[in-house]
mmCIF file of C-alpha atoms in Angstrom:
data_model
loop_
_atom_site.group_PDB
_atom_site.id
_atom_site.type_symbol
_atom_site.label_atom_id
_atom_site.label_comp_id
_atom_site.label_asym_id
_atom_site.label_seq_id
_atom_site.Cartn_x
_atom_site.Cartn_y
_atom_site.Cartn_z
ATOM 1 C CA UNK A 64 -191.424 26.097 168.005
ATOM 2 C CA UNK A 65 -188.038 24.554 168.812
ATOM 3 C CA UNK A 66 -186.582 22.371 166.111
ATOM 4 C CA UNK A 67 -183.726 20.000 165.432
ATOM 5 C CA UNK A 68 -181.043 21.671 163.332
ATOM 6 C CA UNK A 69 -178.471 19.916 161.175
ATOM 7 C CA UNK A 70 -175.325 21.150 159.495
ATOM 8 C CA UNK A 71 -174.198 21.167 156.804
ATOM 9 C CA UNK A 72 -177.236 20.799 154.570
ATOM 10 C CA UNK A 73 -175.029 19.336 151.834
ATOM 11 C CA UNK A 74 -171.663 17.615 152.096
ATOM 12 C CA UNK A 75 -169.607 16.301 149.207
ATOM 13 C CA UNK A 76 -166.610 14.159 150.036
ATOM 14 C CA UNK A 77 -164.237 11.785 148.341
ATOM 15 C CA UNK A 78 -164.298 8.072 148.999
ATOM 16 C CA UNK A 79 -162.105 7.177 151.955
ATOM 17 C CA UNK A 80 -162.397 10.557 153.629
ATOM 18 C CA UNK A 81 -163.820 11.123 157.091
ATOM 19 C CA UNK A 82 -166.973 13.178 157.524
ATOM 20 C CA UNK A 83 -168.686 14.550 160.593
ATOM 21 C CA UNK A 84 -172.364 15.396 160.430
ATOM 22 C CA UNK A 85 -173.611 17.741 163.107
ATOM 23 C CA UNK A 86 -176.939 18.062 164.860
ATOM 24 C CA UNK A 87 -178.342 20.267 167.583
ATOM 25 C CA UNK A 88 -181.302 18.423 169.140
ATOM 26 C CA UNK A 89 -184.156 20.208 170.884
ATOM 27 C CA UNK A 90 -182.771 21.482 174.168
ATOM 28 C CA UNK A 91 -184.877 19.568 176.704
ATOM 29 C CA UNK A 92 -184.816 16.289 174.781
ATOM 30 C CA UNK A 93 -182.967 13.304 176.190
ATOM 31 C CA UNK A 94 -183.078 10.702 173.398
ATOM 32 C CA UNK A 95 -181.163 11.182 170.172
ATOM 33 C CA UNK A 96 -181.162 9.278 166.906
ATOM 34 C CA UNK A 97 -179.606 9.075 163.471
ATOM 35 C CA UNK A 98 -181.518 7.750 160.483
ATOM 36 C CA UNK A 99 -180.557 7.686 156.843
ATOM 37 C CA UNK A 100 -182.464 7.613 153.570
ATOM 38 C CA UNK A 101 -180.760 6.494 150.393
ATOM 39 C CA UNK A 102 -182.318 8.162 147.350
ATOM 40 C CA UNK A 103 -185.569 6.421 146.451
ATOM 41 C CA UNK A 104 -185.447 4.073 149.421
ATOM 42 C CA UNK A 105 -187.016 3.949 152.849
ATOM 43 C CA UNK A 106 -185.872 5.780 155.958
ATOM 44 C CA UNK A 107 -183.573 3.432 157.922
ATOM 45 C CA UNK A 108 -182.599 3.481 161.579
ATOM 46 C CA UNK A 109 -178.887 3.795 162.337
ATOM 47 C CA UNK A 110 -178.439 4.414 166.041
ATOM 48 C CA UNK A 111 -180.063 5.687 169.222
ATOM 49 C CA UNK A 112 -178.278 7.471 172.049
ATOM 50 C CA UNK A 113 -179.290 8.156 175.627
ATOM 51 C CA UNK A 114 -177.432 9.155 178.758
ATOM 52 C CA UNK A 115 -174.173 9.520 176.824
ATOM 53 C CA UNK A 116 -174.155 6.045 175.410
ATOM 54 C CA UNK A 117 -175.543 4.084 172.484
ATOM 55 C CA UNK A 118 -178.861 2.425 173.336
ATOM 56 C CA UNK A 119 -179.305 0.497 170.137
ATOM 57 C CA UNK A 120 -177.690 0.301 166.719
ATOM 58 C CA UNK A 121 -178.631 -1.304 163.453
ATOM 59 C CA UNK A 122 -176.610 -3.654 161.286
ATOM 60 C CA UNK A 123 -175.796 -0.636 159.079
ATOM 61 C CA UNK A 124 -173.977 1.067 161.959
ATOM 62 C CA UNK A 125 -170.663 -0.776 161.688
ATOM 63 C CA UNK A 126 -167.188 0.127 162.953
ATOM 64 C CA UNK A 127 -166.923 2.935 160.393
ATOM 65 C CA UNK A 128 -169.652 4.865 162.204
ATOM 66 C CA UNK A 129 -169.515 6.560 165.579
ATOM 67 C CA UNK A 130 -171.632 9.051 167.482
ATOM 68 C CA UNK A 131 -170.727 11.566 170.095
ATOM 69 C CA UNK A 132 -172.312 14.236 172.242
ATOM 70 C CA UNK A 133 -169.245 16.405 172.790
ATOM 71 C CA UNK A 134 -171.049 19.062 174.817
ATOM 72 C CA UNK A 135 -174.511 19.842 176.128
ATOM 73 C CA UNK A 136 -175.968 20.779 172.781
ATOM 74 C CA UNK A 137 -174.341 18.987 169.840
ATOM 75 C CA UNK A 138 -174.802 15.412 168.654
ATOM 76 C CA UNK A 139 -172.506 14.207 165.879
ATOM 77 C CA UNK A 140 -172.283 11.288 163.496
ATOM 78 C CA UNK A 141 -168.818 10.441 162.174
ATOM 79 C CA UNK A 142 -168.093 8.202 159.235
ATOM 80 C CA UNK A 143 -164.394 7.331 159.320
ATOM 81 C CA UNK A 144 -163.747 6.190 155.777
ATOM 82 C CA UNK A 145 -166.638 6.954 153.485
ATOM 83 C CA UNK A 146 -167.762 4.589 150.751
ATOM 84 C CA UNK A 147 -169.833 5.334 147.678
ATOM 85 C CA UNK A 148 -172.788 3.523 149.233
ATOM 86 C CA UNK A 149 -172.772 5.916 152.194
ATOM 87 C CA UNK A 150 -174.289 8.548 149.891
ATOM 88 C CA UNK A 151 -177.690 9.350 151.409
ATOM 89 C CA UNK A 152 -179.718 11.863 153.391
ATOM 90 C CA UNK A 153 -178.807 11.595 157.057
ATOM 91 C CA UNK A 154 -181.478 12.679 159.516
ATOM 92 C CA UNK A 155 -180.948 13.479 163.159
ATOM 93 C CA UNK A 156 -183.937 13.163 165.486
ATOM 94 C CA UNK A 157 -184.649 13.737 169.146
ATOM 95 C CA UNK A 158 -187.417 13.325 171.659
ATOM 96 C CA UNK A 159 -188.137 14.069 175.283
ATOM 97 C CA UNK A 160 -189.096 10.586 176.405
ATOM 98 C CA UNK A 161 -188.935 7.126 174.941
ATOM 99 C CA UNK A 162 -191.599 4.906 173.378
ATOM 100 C CA UNK A 163 -194.536 6.619 171.652
ATOM 101 C CA UNK A 164 -193.198 10.064 172.502
ATOM 102 C CA UNK A 165 -193.173 12.359 169.438
ATOM 103 C CA UNK A 166 -189.955 12.113 167.468
ATOM 104 C CA UNK A 167 -188.714 15.359 165.922
ATOM 105 C CA UNK A 168 -186.534 15.129 162.824
ATOM 106 C CA UNK A 169 -184.102 17.668 161.444
ATOM 107 C CA UNK A 170 -184.080 18.559 157.767
ATOM 108 C CA UNK A 171 -181.134 16.317 157.073
ATOM 109 C CA UNK A 172 -177.658 16.463 155.603
ATOM 110 C CA UNK A 173 -177.300 15.263 152.034
ATOM 111 C CA UNK A 174 -174.017 13.369 151.867
ATOM 112 C CA UNK A 175 -172.542 12.665 148.458
ATOM 113 C CA UNK A 176 -169.479 10.434 148.270
ATOM 114 C CA UNK A 177 -167.597 10.611 144.975
ATOM 115 C CA UNK B 144 -187.943 -7.296 161.653
ATOM 116 C CA UNK B 145 -191.520 -6.508 160.735
ATOM 117 C CA UNK B 146 -192.068 -5.472 157.119
ATOM 118 C CA UNK B 147 -194.456 -2.590 156.559
ATOM 119 C CA UNK B 148 -196.158 -2.481 153.178
ATOM 120 C CA UNK B 149 -197.630 0.768 151.984
ATOM 121 C CA UNK B 150 -199.977 1.179 149.050
ATOM 122 C CA UNK B 151 -200.260 2.659 146.606
ATOM 123 C CA UNK B 152 -196.639 3.595 146.021
ATOM 124 C CA UNK B 153 -197.638 6.625 143.932
ATOM 125 C CA UNK B 154 -200.915 8.555 143.785
ATOM 126 C CA UNK B 155 -201.691 11.568 141.637
ATOM 127 C CA UNK B 156 -205.089 13.238 142.029
ATOM 128 C CA UNK B 157 -206.859 16.514 141.364
ATOM 129 C CA UNK B 158 -207.526 19.110 144.007
ATOM 130 C CA UNK B 159 -210.805 18.422 145.796
ATOM 131 C CA UNK B 160 -210.712 14.652 145.434
ATOM 132 C CA UNK B 161 -210.674 12.222 148.336
ATOM 133 C CA UNK B 162 -208.057 9.522 148.776
ATOM 134 C CA UNK B 163 -207.019 6.694 151.048
ATOM 135 C CA UNK B 164 -203.555 5.223 151.542
ATOM 136 C CA UNK B 165 -202.782 2.042 153.406
ATOM 137 C CA UNK B 166 -200.165 0.514 155.668
ATOM 138 C CA UNK B 167 -200.193 -3.229 156.270
ATOM 139 C CA UNK B 168 -198.192 -5.861 158.066
ATOM 140 C CA UNK B 169 -198.339 -9.615 158.513
ATOM 141 C CA UNK B 170 -197.705 -9.114 162.233
ATOM 142 C CA UNK B 171 -199.485 -7.158 164.913
ATOM 143 C CA UNK B 172 -198.359 -3.579 165.412
ATOM 144 C CA UNK B 173 -197.637 -2.458 168.947
ATOM 145 C CA UNK B 174 -198.458 1.047 167.784
ATOM 146 C CA UNK B 175 -198.206 2.905 164.509
ATOM 147 C CA UNK B 176 -197.093 6.385 163.558
ATOM 148 C CA UNK B 177 -197.883 8.328 160.387
ATOM 149 C CA UNK B 178 -195.455 10.920 159.055
ATOM 150 C CA UNK B 179 -195.410 13.300 156.119
ATOM 151 C CA UNK B 180 -192.139 14.149 154.417
ATOM 152 C CA UNK B 181 -191.687 16.985 151.939
ATOM 153 C CA UNK B 182 -188.724 17.244 149.548
ATOM 154 C CA UNK B 183 -185.539 18.363 151.298
ATOM 155 C CA UNK B 184 -187.053 18.013 154.753
ATOM 156 C CA UNK B 185 -187.243 15.426 157.490
ATOM 157 C CA UNK B 186 -190.381 13.421 158.292
ATOM 158 C CA UNK B 187 -192.954 15.249 160.403
ATOM 159 C CA UNK B 188 -195.128 13.253 162.772
ATOM 160 C CA UNK B 189 -198.857 13.463 162.024
ATOM 161 C CA UNK B 190 -200.354 11.003 164.478
ATOM 162 C CA UNK B 191 -199.751 7.922 166.631
ATOM 163 C CA UNK B 192 -202.396 5.192 166.852
ATOM 164 C CA UNK B 193 -202.213 2.635 169.613
ATOM 165 C CA UNK B 194 -205.580 0.927 170.202
ATOM 166 C CA UNK B 195 -207.195 -1.492 167.729
ATOM 167 C CA UNK B 196 -210.161 0.182 166.001
ATOM 168 C CA UNK B 197 -208.931 3.641 166.951
ATOM 169 C CA UNK B 198 -209.870 6.562 164.701
ATOM 170 C CA UNK B 199 -208.096 9.911 164.913
ATOM 171 C CA UNK B 200 -208.867 13.051 162.952
ATOM 172 C CA UNK B 201 -206.499 15.860 162.096
ATOM 173 C CA UNK B 202 -208.479 18.467 160.137
ATOM 174 C CA UNK B 203 -209.139 16.800 156.745
ATOM 175 C CA UNK B 204 -207.039 13.738 157.605
ATOM 176 C CA UNK B 205 -208.614 10.659 159.201
ATOM 177 C CA UNK B 206 -206.398 7.888 160.533
ATOM 178 C CA UNK B 207 -207.759 4.455 161.309
ATOM 179 C CA UNK B 208 -206.090 1.558 163.082
ATOM 180 C CA UNK B 209 -207.444 -1.887 162.218
ATOM 181 C CA UNK B 210 -209.222 -3.883 164.889
ATOM 182 C CA UNK B 211 -206.525 -6.546 164.761
ATOM 183 C CA UNK B 212 -203.767 -3.903 164.747
ATOM 184 C CA UNK B 213 -202.241 -5.299 161.552
ATOM 185 C CA UNK B 214 -203.272 -2.482 159.243
ATOM 186 C CA UNK B 215 -203.883 1.233 159.200
ATOM 187 C CA UNK B 216 -205.267 3.747 156.740
ATOM 188 C CA UNK B 217 -205.044 7.452 156.135
ATOM 189 C CA UNK B 218 -207.979 9.126 154.413
ATOM 190 C CA UNK B 219 -207.732 12.685 153.113
ATOM 191 C CA UNK B 220 -210.919 14.562 152.287
ATOM 192 C CA UNK B 221 -210.942 17.294 149.649
ATOM 193 C CA UNK B 222 -207.220 17.104 148.994
ATOM 194 C CA UNK B 223 -205.303 20.328 148.424
ATOM 195 C CA UNK B 224 -201.963 20.947 146.677
ATOM 196 C CA UNK B 225 -200.441 21.556 150.108
ATOM 197 C CA UNK B 226 -201.134 17.904 150.948
ATOM 198 C CA UNK B 227 -198.535 16.855 148.388
ATOM 199 C CA UNK B 228 -195.762 14.826 149.983
ATOM 200 C CA UNK B 229 -194.477 11.408 150.955
ATOM 201 C CA UNK B 230 -196.704 9.740 153.541
ATOM 202 C CA UNK B 231 -194.859 7.254 155.704
ATOM 203 C CA UNK B 232 -196.070 4.804 158.285
ATOM 204 C CA UNK B 233 -193.666 3.611 160.951
ATOM 205 C CA UNK B 234 -193.702 1.185 163.819
ATOM 206 C CA UNK B 235 -191.686 1.546 166.969
ATOM 207 C CA UNK B 236 -190.229 -1.916 167.251
ATOM 208 C CA UNK B 237 -188.377 -1.268 170.472
ATOM 209 C CA UNK B 238 -187.820 1.632 172.820
ATOM 210 C CA UNK B 239 -185.342 3.018 170.351
ATOM 211 C CA UNK B 240 -185.938 2.297 166.719
ATOM 212 C CA UNK B 241 -188.624 3.156 164.209
ATOM 213 C CA UNK B 242 -189.135 0.870 161.231
ATOM 214 C CA UNK B 243 -190.546 2.787 158.277
ATOM 215 C CA UNK B 244 -192.535 1.690 155.268
ATOM 216 C CA UNK B 245 -191.463 2.842 151.824
ATOM 217 C CA UNK B 246 -194.184 5.438 151.705
ATOM 218 C CA UNK B 247 -196.901 6.683 149.386
ATOM 219 C CA UNK B 248 -195.900 9.616 147.203
ATOM 220 C CA UNK B 249 -198.986 11.816 146.885
ATOM 221 C CA UNK B 250 -199.284 14.563 144.301
ATOM 222 C CA UNK B 251 -202.316 16.833 144.376
ATOM 223 C CA UNK B 252 -202.669 18.815 141.168
ATOM 224 C CA UNK B 253 -204.362 22.235 141.237
#
């Protein structure tokens, strides 16, 4: 069964550095998402992306964050200047259609900012 | 933003026991999704409930959506160690975003 893949599985970076988290959504999916989960807390929505533009973003997704679909397969999340509080699991997700269509999550990238 | 409350937060039971976990809100859900998340993995969708009073079964798992669409439950019959995981409910609050509850961490001991 096709799945969403994320790389790297773990990323350690120093505060202030830029990081790029990579995702390959399921190939025939059109809607793409990033969520994050700080250790011990709930899964939180960051951003949704459709037709090469952001559909919706949360209050967490400030100017330090950006997303891009540089080619037909990859979907990236960039954090320009990481802060300690950006440490979390970052999950990419995709689905074929919107609203009530099954959402498929990747296994996440664990980002640790030191 | 609607707040989803899940209970209990933690549940530890023996293999073979039955259990029920709950997801509640003060507002009406448009629809509700249940996910299971295992350590080091992303959430995996179990079911979506849409209609008030709806009951869906997935093998030993029974999902119920309250008549007023403000609550939902997940009942597991004869739990097995493989059922261990974090059970999350989530509402799709718009065409884009899911709002998750904090989850119930279930441990089934052999």
